[in-house]
Coordinates of C-alpha atoms in Angstrom, one line a residue:
X1 CA -44.1 -32.1 -12.4
X2 CA -41.0 -30.0 -11.7
X3 CA -40.5 -29.9 -7.9
X4 CA -39.5 -26.3 -6.9
X5 CA -40.1 -24.8 -3.5
X6 CA -40.3 -21.1 -2.7
X7 CA -40.0 -19.5 0.7
X8 CA -41.5 -16.1 1.1
X9 CA -39.8 -15.6 4.5
X10 CA -36.4 -15.3 2.8
X11 CA -34.9 -12.0 1.7
X12 CA -34.0 -13.7 -1.6
X13 CA -36.4 -12.6 -4.4
X14 CA -38.7 -15.3 -5.8
X15 CA -37.1 -15.1 -9.2
X16 CA -33.7 -15.9 -7.8
X17 CA -35.0 -18.8 -5.7
X18 CA -36.7 -20.4 -8.7
X19 CA -33.9 -19.7 -11.1
X20 CA -31.2 -21.3 -8.9
X21 CA -33.3 -24.4 -8.3
X22 CA -34.0 -25.0 -12.0
X23 CA -30.4 -24.2 -12.9
X24 CA -29.1 -26.7 -10.3
X25 CA -31.5 -29.4 -11.5
X26 CA -30.3 -28.9 -15.1
X27 CA -26.6 -28.9 -14.2
X28 CA -26.8 -32.1 -12.1
X29 CA -29.1 -34.0 -14.5
X30 CA -32.3 -34.0 -12.6
X31 CA -33.8 -32.3 -15.6
X32 CA -32.4 -33.9 -18.7
X33 CA -31.7 -32.6 -22.1
X34 CA -34.9 -32.5 -24.2
X35 CA -37.2 -32.7 -21.2
X36 CA -40.2 -30.4 -21.4
X37 CA -40.8 -27.9 -18.7
X38 CA -44.3 -26.8 -17.6
X39 CA -45.7 -23.8 -19.2
X40 CA -45.2 -20.5 -17.5
X41 CA -48.9 -20.3 -16.6
X42 CA -48.8 -23.9 -15.1
X43 CA -45.7 -23.4 -13.1
X44 CA -46.9 -20.1 -11.8
X45 CA -50.1 -21.8 -10.7
X46 CA -48.3 -24.7 -9.0
X47 CA -46.0 -22.3 -7.1
X48 CA -48.7 -19.7 -6.4
X49 CA -46.6 -16.9 -7.8
X50 CA -47.2 -14.3 -10.5
X51 CA -46.8 -15.5 -14.1
X52 CA -44.4 -12.6 -14.6
X53 CA -42.0 -14.1 -12.1
X54 CA -41.9 -17.4 -14.0
X55 CA -41.6 -15.6 -17.3
X56 CA -38.5 -13.7 -16.0
X57 CA -37.0 -17.0 -14.8
X58 CA -37.5 -18.7 -18.1
X59 CA -36.1 -15.8 -20.1
X60 CA -33.0 -15.7 -17.9
X61 CA -32.5 -19.5 -18.3
X62 CA -32.9 -19.2 -22.1
X63 CA -30.6 -16.2 -22.2
X64 CA -27.8 -18.3 -20.5
X65 CA -28.5 -21.4 -22.7
X66 CA -30.1 -23.7 -20.2
X67 CA -33.5 -23.8 -22.0
X68 CA -34.7 -23.5 -25.5
X69 CA -38.1 -22.6 -26.8
X70 CA -39.6 -24.7 -29.7
X71 CA -42.3 -23.0 -31.8
X72 CA -45.7 -24.4 -30.9
X73 CA -44.2 -27.1 -28.7
X74 CA -43.1 -25.4 -25.4
X75 CA -39.9 -25.0 -23.5
X76 CA -37.3 -27.7 -23.2
X77 CA -33.9 -28.3 -21.5
X78 CA -31.2 -27.6 -23.9
X79 CA -28.4 -30.0 -24.9
X80 CA -25.0 -29.7 -23.3
X81 CA -26.0 -28.2 -20.0
X82 CA -25.2 -31.2 -17.9
X83 CA -22.1 -30.7 -15.6
X84 CA -21.0 -34.1 -14.4
X85 CA -19.4 -32.9 -11.2
X86 CA -21.2 -29.7 -10.2
X87 CA -19.1 -27.1 -8.4
X88 CA -19.4 -27.2 -4.7
X89 CA -18.3 -24.2 -2.6
X90 CA -15.7 -25.3 0.0
X91 CA -14.5 -23.2 2.9
X92 CA -11.2 -21.4 2.5
X93 CA -8.1 -23.0 3.8
X94 CA -7.0 -21.5 7.1
X95 CA -3.8 -20.4 5.4
X96 CA -5.5 -17.8 3.3
X97 CA -8.3 -16.7 5.7
X98 CA -8.2 -13.3 7.4
X99 CA -5.3 -12.0 5.4
X100 CA -4.1 -8.4 5.6
X101 CA -3.6 -6.2 8.7
X102 CA -6.8 -7.0 10.6
X103 CA -6.2 -7.1 14.4
X104 CA -8.3 -7.1 17.4
X105 CA -9.0 -3.7 19.0
X106 CA -7.1 -4.8 22.1
X107 CA -3.8 -5.3 20.3
X108 CA -1.4 -2.2 20.3
X109 CA 0.2 -2.2 16.9
X110 CA 3.5 -0.4 16.7
X111 CA 3.5 -0.7 12.9
X112 CA 5.7 1.9 11.3
X113 CA 4.7 4.2 8.5
X114 CA 1.1 4.7 9.5
X115 CA 0.1 8.4 10.0
X116 CA -2.6 9.5 12.5
X117 CA -5.6 8.2 10.6
X118 CA -8.1 9.9 12.9
X119 CA -6.6 13.3 12.1
X120 CA -7.0 13.1 8.3
X121 CA -8.2 16.6 7.2
X122 CA -11.7 15.4 6.3
X123 CA -13.5 18.8 6.2
X124 CA -11.1 20.4 3.8
X125 CA -10.9 17.2 1.7
X126 CA -14.7 16.9 1.5
X127 CA -15.1 20.6 0.5
X128 CA -12.5 20.2 -2.3
X129 CA -14.0 16.9 -3.4
X130 CA -17.4 18.6 -3.8
X131 CA -15.8 21.4 -5.8
X132 CA -14.0 19.0 -8.1
X133 CA -17.1 17.0 -8.7
X134 CA -19.0 20.2 -9.5
X135 CA -16.4 22.0 -11.5
X136 CA -14.6 19.3 -13.4
X137 CA -15.7 18.9 -17.1
X138 CA -17.2 15.7 -18.3
X139 CA -14.1 14.6 -20.2
X140 CA -12.2 14.3 -17.0
X141 CA -14.4 11.4 -16.0
X142 CA -12.9 9.3 -18.9
X143 CA -9.6 7.6 -19.3
X144 CA -6.6 9.6 -18.3
X145 CA -3.0 9.7 -19.4
X146 CA -0.6 7.2 -17.7
X147 CA 1.6 10.0 -16.3
X148 CA -1.3 11.5 -14.3
X149 CA -3.1 14.8 -14.3
X150 CA -1.0 17.8 -15.2
X151 CA -2.7 19.8 -12.4
X152 CA -1.3 17.4 -9.8
X153 CA 2.2 17.0 -11.4
X154 CA 2.6 20.8 -11.6
X155 CA 1.5 21.2 -7.9
X156 CA 3.9 18.5 -6.7
X157 CA 6.8 20.0 -8.7
X158 CA 6.3 23.4 -7.1
X159 CA 5.8 22.0 -3.7
X160 CA 8.9 19.8 -3.8
X161 CA 11.0 22.7 -5.0
X162 CA 9.9 24.9 -2.1
X163 CA 10.3 22.2 0.6
X164 CA 12.9 19.7 -0.6
X165 CA 15.0 21.5 -3.3
X166 CA 13.8 19.0 -5.9
X167 CA 14.4 20.4 -9.4
X168 CA 12.1 19.1 -12.1
X169 CA 9.6 19.9 -14.8
X170 CA 6.0 18.5 -14.4
X171 CA 6.6 16.4 -17.5
X172 CA 9.3 14.5 -15.6
X173 CA 6.7 13.3 -13.1
X174 CA 4.6 10.1 -13.3
X175 CA 1.8 9.7 -10.8
X176 CA 1.6 6.2 -9.3
X177 CA -0.9 4.2 -7.3
X178 CA 1.3 4.5 -4.2
X179 CA 5.0 4.1 -3.6
X180 CA 4.9 0.4 -4.1
X181 CA 3.9 0.8 -7.7
X182 CA 6.5 3.5 -8.1
X183 CA 9.2 1.2 -6.9
X184 CA 7.9 -1.7 -9.1
X185 CA 8.0 0.6 -12.1
X186 CA 11.6 1.6 -11.3
X187 CA 12.6 -2.0 -11.0
X188 CA 11.2 -2.7 -14.4
X189 CA 13.0 0.3 -15.8
X190 CA 16.4 -0.5 -14.4
X191 CA 16.7 -4.3 -14.1
X192 CA 16.9 -7.1 -16.5
X193 CA 17.1 -10.7 -15.2
X194 CA 20.6 -11.2 -13.7
X195 CA 21.4 -7.5 -13.3
X196 CA 22.8 -6.3 -10.0
X197 CA 21.4 -3.5 -7.8
X198 CA 23.1 -2.2 -4.7
X199 CA 20.7 -1.7 -1.8
X200 CA 20.9 -0.7 1.8
X201 CA 21.1 -3.4 4.4
X202 CA 18.8 -3.5 6.3
X203 CA 15.9 -2.3 4.1
X204 CA 12.3 -3.2 4.1
X205 CA 11.5 -6.7 2.9
X206 CA 9.0 -5.3 0.4
X207 CA 11.7 -3.5 -1.5
X208 CA 13.9 -6.6 -1.6
X209 CA 11.0 -8.6 -2.9
X210 CA 10.1 -6.1 -5.6
X211 CA 13.6 -6.0 -7.1
X212 CA 14.3 -9.8 -6.8
X213 CA 10.9 -10.5 -8.5
X214 CA 12.1 -8.5 -11.5
X215 CA 15.2 -10.7 -11.7
X216 CA 17.7 -8.5 -9.8
X217 CA 20.6 -9.8 -7.9
X218 CA 20.9 -7.8 -4.7
X219 CA 24.3 -6.5 -3.5
X220 CA 23.7 -5.4 0.2
X221 CA 25.7 -2.4 1.5
X222 CA 25.8 -2.0 5.3
X223 CA 24.2 0.9 7.0
X224 CA 25.7 2.7 9.9
X225 CA 24.9 5.9 11.9
X226 CA 25.5 7.9 8.7
X227 CA 23.5 5.8 6.3
X228 CA 24.7 3.6 3.5
X229 CA 28.4 2.8 3.3
X230 CA 29.1 4.7 0.1
X231 CA 32.8 3.8 0.1
X232 CA 31.7 0.2 -0.6
X233 CA 30.0 0.9 -3.9
X234 CA 30.9 -1.8 -6.4
X235 CA 32.5 -0.8 -9.6
X236 CA 33.6 -2.8 -12.6
X237 CA 31.8 -5.8 -14.1
X238 CA 29.1 -5.8 -11.3
X239 CA 28.2 -2.2 -11.1
X240 CA 24.6 -1.3 -11.2
X241 CA 22.0 1.1 -9.8
X242 CA 21.8 2.0 -6.2
X243 CA 18.6 2.2 -4.0
X244 CA 18.8 4.5 -1.0
X245 CA 16.7 6.2 1.6
X246 CA 19.1 9.1 2.3
X247 CA 16.9 11.5 4.3
X248 CA 15.6 9.0 6.8
X249 CA 17.1 5.5 6.3
X250 CA 14.5 2.7 6.7
X251 CA 14.5 1.2 9.2
X252 CA 17.5 2.5 11.2
X253 CA 16.6 6.2 10.7
X254 CA 20.1 7.6 9.9
X255 CA 20.6 10.6 7.6
X256 CA 23.2 10.5 4.8
X257 CA 25.7 13.4 5.0
X258 CA 26.8 15.4 2.0
X259 CA 30.2 13.6 1.8
X260 CA 28.4 10.2 1.1
X261 CA 25.9 11.9 -1.2
X262 CA 28.7 13.2 -3.3
X263 CA 30.2 9.7 -3.5
X264 CA 26.8 8.4 -4.8
X265 CA 26.5 11.1 -7.4
X266 CA 30.0 10.6 -8.6
X267 CA 29.5 6.9 -8.8
X268 CA 26.4 7.3 -10.9
X269 CA 28.1 9.8 -13.2
X270 CA 31.2 7.6 -13.7
X271 CA 29.3 4.3 -14.3
X272 CA 26.3 5.6 -16.2
X273 CA 24.0 4.2 -13.4
X274 CA 21.1 5.7 -11.6
X275 CA 20.5 6.4 -7.9
X276 CA 17.0 5.6 -6.7
X277 CA 16.1 8.0 -3.9
X278 CA 13.1 6.9 -1.8
X279 CA 12.0 9.9 0.2
X280 CA 9.1 8.2 2.1
X281 CA 8.6 10.3 5.2
X282 CA 11.2 13.1 5.5
X283 CA 8.6 15.9 5.8
X284 CA 8.3 15.1 9.5
X285 CA 11.7 16.3 10.8
X286 CA 11.7 17.4 14.4
X287 CA 15.1 19.1 14.6
X288 CA 15.3 21.8 11.9
X289 CA 13.8 21.9 8.5
X290 CA 13.6 18.8 6.2
X291 CA 16.9 17.6 4.7
X292 CA 17.4 18.6 1.0
X293 CA 16.9 15.9 -1.5
X294 CA 19.7 13.9 -3.1
X295 CA 18.0 14.7 -6.4
X296 CA 18.7 18.4 -6.0
X297 CA 22.5 17.7 -6.4
X298 CA 22.1 16.1 -9.9
X299 CA 18.6 15.5 -11.4
X300 CA 20.1 13.7 -14.4
X301 CA 21.2 10.6 -12.4
X302 CA 18.6 10.4 -9.6
X303 CA 15.2 8.8 -9.7
X304 CA 13.1 10.4 -6.9
X305 CA 10.2 8.5 -5.3
X306 CA 7.6 10.1 -3.1
X307 CA 4.3 9.2 -1.5
X308 CA 1.3 10.8 0.2
X309 CA 0.6 7.7 2.2
X310 CA 2.7 8.8 5.2
X311 CA 1.7 12.5 4.9
X312 CA -2.0 12.1 4.5
X313 CA -3.4 8.5 4.3
X314 CA -2.5 5.2 2.8
X315 CA -6.1 5.0 1.5
X316 CA -5.3 7.6 -1.1
X317 CA -3.0 5.4 -3.0
X318 CA -1.1 8.2 -4.6
X319 CA 2.6 8.3 -5.0
X320 CA 4.9 9.7 -7.7
X321 CA 8.2 9.3 -9.6
X322 CA 10.5 12.0 -10.8
X323 CA 12.6 10.7 -13.6
X324 CA 15.6 11.9 -15.7
X325 CA 14.3 12.7 -19.2
X326 CA 15.7 9.6 -20.9
X327 CA 13.5 7.4 -18.7
X328 CA 10.2 9.3 -18.9
X329 CA 8.7 7.9 -22.0
X330 CA 9.4 4.2 -21.2
X331 CA 8.1 4.7 -17.6
X332 CA 4.9 6.2 -19.0
X333 CA 4.5 3.1 -21.2
X334 CA 5.1 0.7 -18.3
X335 CA 2.6 2.7 -16.2
X336 CA 0.0 2.4 -19.1
X337 CA 0.4 -1.4 -19.3
X338 CA 0.2 -1.6 -15.4
X339 CA -3.1 0.0 -14.8
X340 CA -3.7 2.6 -17.5
X341 CA -3.7 5.5 -15.0
X342 CA -4.1 6.4 -11.3
X343 CA -7.7 7.5 -10.4
X344 CA -8.2 11.0 -11.8
X345 CA -10.7 12.5 -9.3
X346 CA -8.4 11.9 -6.3
X347 CA -5.5 13.5 -8.3
X348 CA -7.6 16.6 -8.9
X349 CA -8.6 16.9 -5.3
X350 CA -5.1 16.5 -4.1
X351 CA -3.8 19.1 -6.6
X352 CA -6.2 21.7 -5.1
X353 CA -5.3 20.5 -1.6
X354 CA -1.6 21.3 -2.3
X355 CA -2.2 24.5 -4.3
X356 CA -4.5 26.1 -1.7
X357 CA -1.9 25.5 1.0
X358 CA -3.6 22.8 3.0
X359 CA -0.9 20.2 2.6
X360 CA 1.8 22.3 4.2
X361 CA -0.5 23.5 6.9
X362 CA -1.4 19.8 7.6
X363 CA 2.2 18.9 7.8
X364 CA 3.0 21.7 10.3
X365 CA 0.1 20.6 12.5
X366 CA 1.0 16.9 12.3
X367 CA 4.7 17.6 13.1
X368 CA 3.5 18.9 16.5
X369 CA 1.4 15.8 17.1
X370 CA 4.0 13.3 16.1
X371 CA 6.8 15.1 18.0
X372 CA 4.6 14.9 21.1
X373 CA 4.0 11.2 20.5
X374 CA 7.6 10.6 19.9
X375 CA 8.7 12.3 23.0
X376 CA 6.0 10.4 25.1
X377 CA 7.3 7.1 23.6
X378 CA 10.9 8.0 24.6
X379 CA 9.8 9.0 28.0
X380 CA 7.9 5.7 28.6
X381 CA 10.7 3.6 27.3
X382 CA 13.1 5.4 29.7
X383 CA 10.7 4.9 32.6
X384 CA 10.2 1.2 31.9
X385 CA 13.7 0.1 30.8
X386 CA 16.2 2.8 32.0
X387 CA 19.7 2.4 30.7
X388 CA 18.9 -1.0 29.2
X389 CA 17.4 0.6 26.1
X390 CA 18.9 3.0 23.6
X391 CA 16.7 5.0 21.3
X392 CA 18.1 6.0 17.8
X393 CA 16.8 7.1 14.4
X394 CA 14.1 9.4 15.9
X395 CA 14.9 12.8 14.5
X396 CA 12.6 12.3 11.5
X397 CA 9.6 10.2 10.5
X398 CA 7.0 8.1 12.2
X399 CA 9.1 5.5 14.0
X400 CA 12.2 5.0 16.1
X401 CA 14.5 2.2 16.9
X402 CA 14.7 0.8 20.4
X403 CA 17.9 -1.2 21.0
X404 CA 17.9 -3.4 24.1
X405 CA 20.8 -4.8 26.1
X406 CA 20.8 -8.6 26.5
X407 CA 17.7 -9.3 24.5
X408 CA 17.4 -11.1 21.1
X409 CA 14.0 -10.5 19.4
X410 CA 13.6 -13.9 17.9
X411 CA 10.4 -14.9 16.2
X412 CA 9.4 -16.7 19.3
X413 CA 9.8 -13.5 21.4
X414 CA 7.8 -11.5 19.0
X415 CA 5.0 -14.1 19.0
X416 CA 5.0 -13.9 22.8
X417 CA 4.5 -10.2 22.6
X418 CA 1.7 -10.6 20.1
X419 CA 0.1 -13.0 22.5
X420 CA 0.4 -10.4 25.2
X421 CA -1.4 -7.9 23.1
X422 CA 1.3 -5.8 21.4
X423 CA 2.6 -6.1 17.8
X424 CA 6.1 -5.1 17.0
X425 CA 8.6 -5.9 14.2
X426 CA 12.3 -6.6 14.6
X427 CA 15.0 -4.8 12.6
X428 CA 16.5 -8.2 11.9
X429 CA 13.5 -9.2 9.7
X430 CA 14.6 -6.6 7.2
X431 CA 18.2 -7.5 7.2
X432 CA 19.8 -9.2 4.2
X433 CA 22.9 -10.3 6.1
X434 CA 21.5 -11.8 9.3
X435 CA 22.8 -11.6 12.9
X436 CA 23.6 -7.8 13.3
X437 CA 20.3 -6.4 14.5
X438 CA 18.7 -9.0 16.7
X439 CA 18.5 -6.7 19.7
X440 CA 16.6 -3.9 17.9
X441 CA 12.9 -3.4 17.3
X442 CA 11.0 -0.8 15.2
X443 CA 8.4 1.2 17.1
X444 CA 6.0 3.2 15.0
X445 CA 4.0 5.8 16.9
X446 CA 2.3 7.9 14.2
X447 CA -1.2 6.2 14.6
X448 CA -0.9 5.6 18.4
X449 CA -2.3 7.9 21.1
X450 CA -0.4 8.3 24.4
X451 CA -2.6 5.9 26.2
X452 CA -2.0 3.2 23.6
X453 CA 1.7 3.9 23.6
X454 CA 1.9 3.5 27.4
X455 CA -0.2 0.3 27.3
X456 CA 1.9 -1.2 24.5
X457 CA 5.3 -0.5 26.2
X458 CA 4.0 -1.9 29.5
X459 CA 3.1 -5.2 27.6
X460 CA 6.5 -5.3 26.0
X461 CA 8.1 -4.8 29.5
X462 CA 6.0 -7.7 30.9
X463 CA 7.2 -10.1 28.2
X464 CA 10.8 -9.1 28.5
X465 CA 10.7 -9.3 32.3
X466 CA 9.5 -12.8 32.1
X467 CA 12.3 -13.7 29.6
X468 CA 15.0 -12.3 31.9
X469 CA 13.8 -14.3 34.9

C-alpha cells in the first residue's frame, strides 16, 4: 500500500496534496523504479476521494516522467527519477533578505529624487488608460520597435522644444525603461574597456558604477558653485566623452553657465567626442523658467537623457535618449538586445497625457507644492541650526544641500540618525576623490509633507546635539 495522507482542512487542493507526496516519495526512493502503484480506483477508495482526483494526479506524474503506464499491467514508477540528495529549501541568508527601499513607517526618509507620490494625477491617467485600451488596435498589443512608439517620441520632441529648447526629430529618440537603462545604453555606445570618460565629482554612485561596469576609466573633474570645471577637460591621448548634469548638478545643485557650456561644446567638436547631458529634474525650477538645455547649442555632439520618474512617478519606468544621428541605429540595436522594447501601453498613455496638456499642467501644480516644501525645509533648518547650517543647490529640483559647521557625516553618524528614525545620505558617499564634502548632506523633500519634514529635522538635531556634547 502507498501511504498518502490528505487533509481537507487545508486550502491546498487535494490533487496538489497527493501529487507532491507521490513526487517526493519517488524522488527520495521510497517508491522505487519499476514499483507498481495502486490502480486509480483502489487509491481513490483508500483515500476516500473522487477517482477523477487520482486520475488527474497520475496524468500529471506521467506527463512529467515520474510514472509510466504499461498496457494491461498497470502504472509503475519510471526509471531515472531518483534524486539522491533531494532539494531542501533553506532560509535566505540575512545578507540578502529585505533588499530594496523598504523602511518602517516611522522613519523619515530624505531620499532625493522621489516626487510626491500621493499627488500622482490618477484620475487623468486612469481616464487616458481606459481610452487607450478601448481605442488601440490589436496590433499594438504585440511586440513593438526598440526605439519606442512614434506617438510618444513625437510628443516628447515637441514638448522638449517648447520647454527646454531641445532640437531633434522624433527619429532621434529612443524610449527607455527609465534613466538607468538610458545611461547604460550610452555607456555601451561610448565606452570600450579601458576607454576614459570624464565625469563630475561628486556624482551619484549609480552613474559611476554603470560606466565602470562597462570598462570605463573615470577621470573625475571637480564641481564648484558653477558646475563642472570645464577648464580641466583632458585633451590629448586620454580625451574621451564627458558626462554632465548642467541644469542642476547632482548632488550639489549648481547650474552650468554659458561660458562653461561653450567650453564643453568646443571640446567635443575639437576632439570628436560626445557630451552626455543628464537632465533629470530641471523642470522644477523655482526662480524663473527652466534653464535651456546644453543640447540646444549643438545637437550633433550632445546625447540628451531625460526621465519621467521625477516628474510623474518612478513606477512608470519611462525615460528617453536623444541621440546624434550617427548613434541612433546602433542604440536601437542595443535596446533591442536589452529588452526588445519598453512597454507599449504605458507609452501610448503618456503620449496622450503630454499631447492633451496634462503634463505641463501637472508640472505647474507640482512646482507650487515643491517650492512650498523647499521653503518649509529651509525655515525649519534655520530654526533648528541657525548660522551653523548653510543651504545651497536649492533653486531647482527635489533636493537641497545642507552644509554644517563642525560636523563630519561619517557612516557612524548616519547610522545613528537612522537609529533615531531619520534616513539621510551624505554628499561624500557620491564623491570620487574623498575628503571634500564630509560636512554636507542631501535632503530630498519631494515626497515629504511638512509634518514629516519637521519631524525629520528635529531628529537630525537630536543626534547632532548629542555629538557636540
